[in-house]
Amino acid sequence: MKKSITIFTILLLASFNSIFANQSSNLPHVKINVEPYSTLYEGEIIDCNISNANKFFWEIENGNEHTTFYGEDILLFDPEPMPLEKEYVNLTLYAENEDGIACDTIPVKIKRIYFGDIHWHTDISDARYSIDEMYTNAIKDNYLDFVACTDHGELIDLPNIIFGGVRHNDFIKTIVDFLLGRSEWELMREKAKEYYTPGKFSTFLAFEWTSAQWSPGGWDGWEDVGHINFYYRDVYEDVPKFSFYSKLDFDDIFEAMAKEWEKGHLNIAFPHHPQGKIYFNIFGKKLPCSFTINWSYMAEGMESKGARDKILRGGEVYSRWGLAIGQYYTPEIPWLYGYDEDSFYNLTDAWMENAFWEWSENCKQCKFVMIASSDTHNVNRPGSSLGDLGNMGNPSGIVAVYAPHNVREEIWDALNECDAYALQLHKIRAMAKFDGKIAYGKWINCSKPLKIEITALATFPENDSSNKSMRPHGYDNDLNFKITNIWIVKKDREKGRPWCKVIAHFTPNDKIAVVSYEDCDVMSCDFYWVAIKQSNGIDDFMAFLGPIFIYNIRE
């Protein structure tokens, strides 16, 4: 009898094990093919294996379920921000079927995309609104991740000019402030500290050096002057701001800021509105004044090239002034939100295409990336869709950066490393790889043919995974955008400087776009850049990524 019971028990257990084994074999298979503790960029396609599944999704630290995929590979768009206290987070891929769920988890560092407006002004210099109102509104809008007030160095702690004149009683205020030891530059430092919330809202100490045709440095020619913003990595004690009165030209200002770097006051620079022009009315006569940036002089004519290369990181391709690429030298690219006629110099050497040419030929191994911002003066917040007055009626530009956390130093590090791209107002999440590298503004060695991969996610109506709004201030139209066009552009060696040519054009017309291209005609000293356009059927907005410079071709 006991022997019969034992045999029955064994058969029963064998039956259960067989059932469980069959169920286990029917579970999905899932694998993330990435080395643990790798660094991933938002927008990357993460190689994965998924089989026997009818549903799959990915999570960051047990957060939201994300369903952006390219085939069975994770398309890493809009991940949650990494917690400030963590250097790595768990990326988990789940796969389900009717028999159960399987998952794979790896620790990774994620460089998420953050968005900012790092060029705007207050009534400390020549703008309408106070620094407190600008900061407060930026935080209230919940649109931007980081900002920088860039008041003019010439007007900080001096009488403030607005609309061509000096504010009422401002001479008296300046004298009183001087006698009482009050400093507007110190106020800018204090406000950058006050409004900084690590993980939520980052601020920078910055200023604009505003040398131009009419300033002392331009009296003997204005190819070596222009408007340049400088950004400190931290709110350092006792750091200076400079004006065109003391630093007359490119060599002067870059030498001065390179010396600050050597003191431990790390800083970077971005010239802006390179095609800018204004008019002065002198005794009833309308006289033009250049606000341009002569990229050829900056690349070839400067004596202090070492100081330049230590500090300069690129140029502002778009602001309220207008778009400084396309139109003439890359005519296939839409000149969307171009310069107003009265503010447009159209100097050949000032087009961004010319900057790319100059850097590819004369500044080898030096960084140069495109950014965008607003240069707001007469709207009471950064990053707004509302037009400024006069010749600055375009919507704001913003800059996107890839960074592990939204903290001042890491956002600055991203700008310093050129891990950034330019946007017209709206948040297009995008990524471009050249030869498997994310290398905007940098020089790479590549294989031939050169493989180019681009991903993009259009603006969407809901808040993003960090709970930031996707709707900029003043924009009331539909946020259901689609990526309509992607252009890959390169140096046009046949036409010569400053011409560029489109080598590939895609029309995805979808919320998410993934495209690739191989260029068999790649050569040393070539450069490439990417333009992306999105539309909601009413308005169009663009993103600009690059340039990427080719150093050597691997055989």
XYZ file of C-alpha atoms in Angstrom, residues 129-431:
303
model
C 11.065 93.897 -17.019
C 12.800 93.206 -13.712
C 15.041 90.236 -13.088
C 12.625 88.921 -10.447
C 9.670 89.044 -12.838
C 11.625 87.228 -15.545
C 12.778 84.445 -13.222
C 9.404 84.112 -11.486
C 7.476 83.809 -14.743
C 9.923 81.259 -16.124
C 9.353 79.076 -13.069
C 5.580 79.602 -13.127
C 5.348 78.637 -16.816
C 6.954 75.265 -15.973
C 8.287 75.072 -19.535
C 12.044 75.589 -19.234
C 14.539 73.464 -17.323
C 17.289 76.094 -17.196
C 17.820 79.787 -17.965
C 20.495 82.481 -18.022
C 20.050 86.221 -17.642
C 22.572 87.854 -20.009
C 22.359 91.566 -19.365
C 24.753 93.789 -21.286
C 28.089 94.246 -19.544
C 28.189 97.872 -20.720
C 24.970 98.717 -18.852
C 25.378 96.723 -15.643
C 26.111 99.236 -12.846
C 25.760 102.082 -15.351
C 22.726 104.107 -16.533
C 20.270 101.727 -18.166
C 19.258 102.445 -21.738
C 15.858 101.502 -23.146
C 14.283 102.330 -26.520
C 17.177 104.618 -27.410
C 17.118 106.682 -24.215
C 17.916 106.495 -20.513
C 15.195 105.572 -18.032
C 13.678 108.329 -15.948
C 15.903 109.130 -12.933
C 18.326 106.310 -13.794
C 21.377 108.587 -13.659
C 20.385 109.457 -10.095
C 19.802 105.780 -9.234
C 23.222 104.848 -10.618
C 24.939 107.526 -8.510
C 23.025 106.512 -5.363
C 23.849 102.825 -5.932
C 27.521 103.724 -6.324
C 27.588 105.809 -3.151
C 25.820 103.073 -1.170
C 28.012 100.318 -2.579
C 25.139 98.544 -4.328
C 25.991 96.516 -7.423
C 23.704 95.252 -10.180
C 26.286 92.599 -11.042
C 26.123 91.410 -7.452
C 22.322 91.422 -7.729
C 22.572 89.143 -10.778
C 24.774 86.792 -8.760
C 22.311 86.763 -5.865
C 19.310 86.097 -8.107
C 21.086 83.246 -9.913
C 21.528 81.637 -6.497
C 18.046 82.480 -5.222
C 16.097 80.955 -8.106
C 18.246 77.852 -8.511
C 16.469 74.608 -7.545
C 18.677 71.589 -8.294
C 16.768 68.921 -10.152
C 14.003 71.338 -11.160
C 15.328 74.662 -12.420
C 18.936 75.621 -13.139
C 20.330 79.141 -13.463
C 23.631 80.607 -14.646
C 25.665 83.698 -13.981
C 26.259 85.245 -17.396
C 26.685 88.517 -19.266
C 26.700 89.827 -22.820
C 29.723 91.586 -24.281
C 28.175 93.946 -26.834
C 30.943 95.355 -28.979
C 29.754 96.487 -32.409
C 30.405 98.817 -35.332
C 29.668 101.919 -33.238
C 31.678 100.881 -30.152
C 35.375 101.795 -29.662
C 36.557 98.430 -30.999
C 34.673 99.021 -34.244
C 36.009 102.450 -35.086
C 38.895 101.007 -37.121
C 36.792 98.290 -38.785
C 34.115 96.016 -37.423
C 35.160 92.544 -38.533
C 36.618 91.867 -35.049
C 33.601 92.903 -32.956
C 30.169 91.425 -32.300
C 27.776 90.348 -29.557
C 28.909 87.390 -27.434
C 27.389 85.811 -24.319
C 29.657 84.349 -21.636
C 28.431 81.731 -19.151
C 30.162 80.820 -15.893
C 30.014 77.216 -14.684
C 29.157 78.323 -11.159
C 28.143 81.494 -9.351
C 31.736 82.223 -8.412
C 32.735 84.886 -5.922
C 34.475 87.966 -7.304
C 34.201 87.101 -10.991
C 34.078 90.007 -13.430
C 31.834 91.014 -16.272
C 33.418 92.960 -19.112
C 32.218 95.688 -21.447
C 33.293 97.026 -24.818
C 34.824 100.007 -22.997
C 37.572 97.858 -21.462
C 37.758 94.925 -23.902
C 37.587 96.351 -27.389
C 37.677 93.382 -29.755
C 37.596 89.578 -30.025
C 41.211 89.190 -28.933
C 40.732 91.389 -25.867
C 37.606 89.672 -24.563
C 38.742 86.095 -25.193
C 42.122 86.758 -23.578
C 40.353 88.170 -20.518
C 37.925 85.266 -20.210
C 40.702 82.702 -20.773
C 42.541 84.268 -17.824
C 39.390 83.824 -15.732
C 39.345 80.161 -16.756
C 42.946 79.792 -15.564
C 41.871 81.226 -12.197
C 39.303 78.442 -11.887
C 36.388 80.570 -13.117
C 35.332 78.216 -15.906
C 33.319 79.892 -18.645
C 32.180 79.360 -22.234
C 31.010 81.675 -25.006
C 28.427 81.729 -27.784
C 28.202 84.652 -30.255
C 24.687 85.463 -31.380
C 22.411 87.025 -34.053
C 25.312 86.803 -36.540
C 23.346 88.604 -39.294
C 21.995 91.363 -37.022
C 21.678 95.026 -37.995
C 19.981 98.061 -36.463
C 19.520 101.673 -37.538
C 20.299 104.876 -35.676
C 18.417 108.044 -36.518
C 21.082 110.772 -36.447
C 19.750 114.268 -37.159
C 16.966 112.753 -39.224
C 19.281 110.485 -41.184
C 18.842 106.699 -40.918
C 22.277 105.123 -40.429
C 22.842 101.331 -40.288
C 24.936 99.681 -37.588
C 26.269 96.148 -37.914
C 25.579 93.604 -35.169
C 27.109 90.797 -37.261
C 29.648 88.097 -36.428
C 32.381 87.703 -39.032
C 33.122 83.995 -38.688
C 36.015 84.203 -41.150
C 37.804 86.783 -39.032
C 37.061 84.841 -35.848
C 38.530 81.694 -37.426
C 41.505 83.176 -39.269
C 42.115 86.773 -38.201
C 42.340 86.531 -34.430
C 45.769 86.510 -32.827
C 44.629 84.884 -29.573
C 43.392 81.635 -31.089
C 44.368 79.609 -28.020
C 42.201 81.806 -25.804
C 39.365 81.566 -28.328
C 39.540 77.778 -28.432
C 39.505 77.540 -24.651
C 36.227 79.495 -24.396
C 34.262 79.498 -27.676
C 31.826 76.603 -28.143
C 29.693 77.608 -31.130
C 27.103 80.100 -32.276
C 23.455 81.007 -31.930
C 21.796 79.914 -35.179
C 18.352 81.240 -34.211
C 16.799 83.838 -31.915
C 13.980 86.371 -32.109
C 16.156 88.193 -34.639
C 15.810 85.330 -37.104
C 17.370 82.206 -38.568
C 21.014 82.482 -39.661
C 21.200 79.342 -41.805
C 19.548 78.299 -45.067
C 17.975 80.783 -47.514
C 21.047 81.434 -49.678
C 23.771 78.869 -49.071
C 21.577 75.866 -48.277
C 18.507 76.876 -50.290
C 16.779 73.485 -49.912
C 16.337 74.161 -46.172
C 13.318 76.365 -45.294
C 14.266 79.806 -44.026
C 11.639 79.531 -41.308
C 11.309 82.674 -39.140
C 13.984 84.550 -41.041
C 15.351 88.001 -40.283
C 13.177 91.068 -40.724
C 14.473 93.107 -43.670
C 15.449 96.077 -41.493
C 17.476 93.881 -39.117
C 19.145 91.674 -41.735
C 22.690 92.450 -42.868
C 23.099 89.414 -45.185
C 26.881 89.365 -44.817
C 28.319 86.269 -46.500
C 30.915 85.738 -43.772
C 28.196 85.874 -41.078
C 26.080 82.929 -42.258
C 26.393 79.834 -40.077
C 27.341 77.769 -43.134
C 30.445 79.951 -43.408
C 31.303 79.247 -39.770
C 31.153 75.508 -40.447
C 33.393 75.912 -43.503
C 35.916 77.998 -41.584
C 36.082 75.561 -38.682
C 36.438 72.596 -41.041
C 39.352 74.227 -42.877
C 41.091 76.456 -40.333
C 40.103 75.333 -36.816
C 40.730 71.599 -36.890
C 39.881 69.736 -33.678
C 38.166 72.869 -32.290
C 34.565 72.643 -31.090
C 31.665 74.486 -32.692
C 27.967 73.674 -32.173
C 24.639 75.348 -32.974
C 22.406 76.610 -30.171
C 19.338 78.874 -30.078
C 17.767 81.250 -27.565
C 15.438 84.238 -27.448
C 17.332 87.509 -26.817
C 14.095 88.680 -25.196
C 13.835 92.355 -24.232
C 10.149 93.254 -24.186
C 8.311 90.087 -23.122
C 8.143 89.405 -19.389
C 9.557 85.886 -19.459
C 12.083 83.774 -21.368
C 10.963 81.057 -23.766
C 7.736 82.731 -24.918
C 5.957 82.438 -28.258
C 4.953 86.108 -28.095
C 6.908 88.386 -30.406
C 9.195 91.106 -29.106
C 8.872 94.645 -30.406
C 9.972 95.929 -33.795
C 12.434 93.767 -35.681
C 12.362 90.906 -33.146
C 8.865 89.540 -33.725
C 9.829 85.878 -34.069
C 9.057 83.315 -31.349
C 11.790 82.462 -28.871
C 14.525 80.024 -29.594
C 15.584 77.473 -26.995
C 18.562 75.161 -26.584
C 18.403 71.453 -25.772
C 21.193 69.664 -23.891
C 21.858 66.049 -22.915
C 22.711 65.796 -19.212
C 22.381 63.218 -16.405
C 20.729 65.669 -13.998
C 19.189 69.124 -14.153
C 21.871 70.802 -12.088
C 23.886 73.868 -13.013
C 27.264 72.189 -13.387
C 25.993 69.297 -15.515
C 23.957 71.542 -17.826
C 27.042 73.740 -18.258
C 29.199 70.662 -18.861
C 26.822 69.604 -21.638
C 27.148 73.017 -23.303
C 30.913 72.897 -22.838
C 31.056 69.461 -24.487
C 28.688 70.604 -27.277
C 26.084 68.016 -26.238
C 23.440 70.492 -27.379
C 21.238 71.478 -30.301
C 19.064 74.396 -31.422
C 15.265 74.694 -31.458
C 12.643 77.181 -32.561
C 10.391 77.539 -29.482
C 8.959 74.001 -29.286
C 10.469 70.886 -27.753
C 11.514 68.455 -30.461
C 13.357 65.569 -28.855
C 16.032 64.382 -31.266
C 19.296 62.525 -31.602
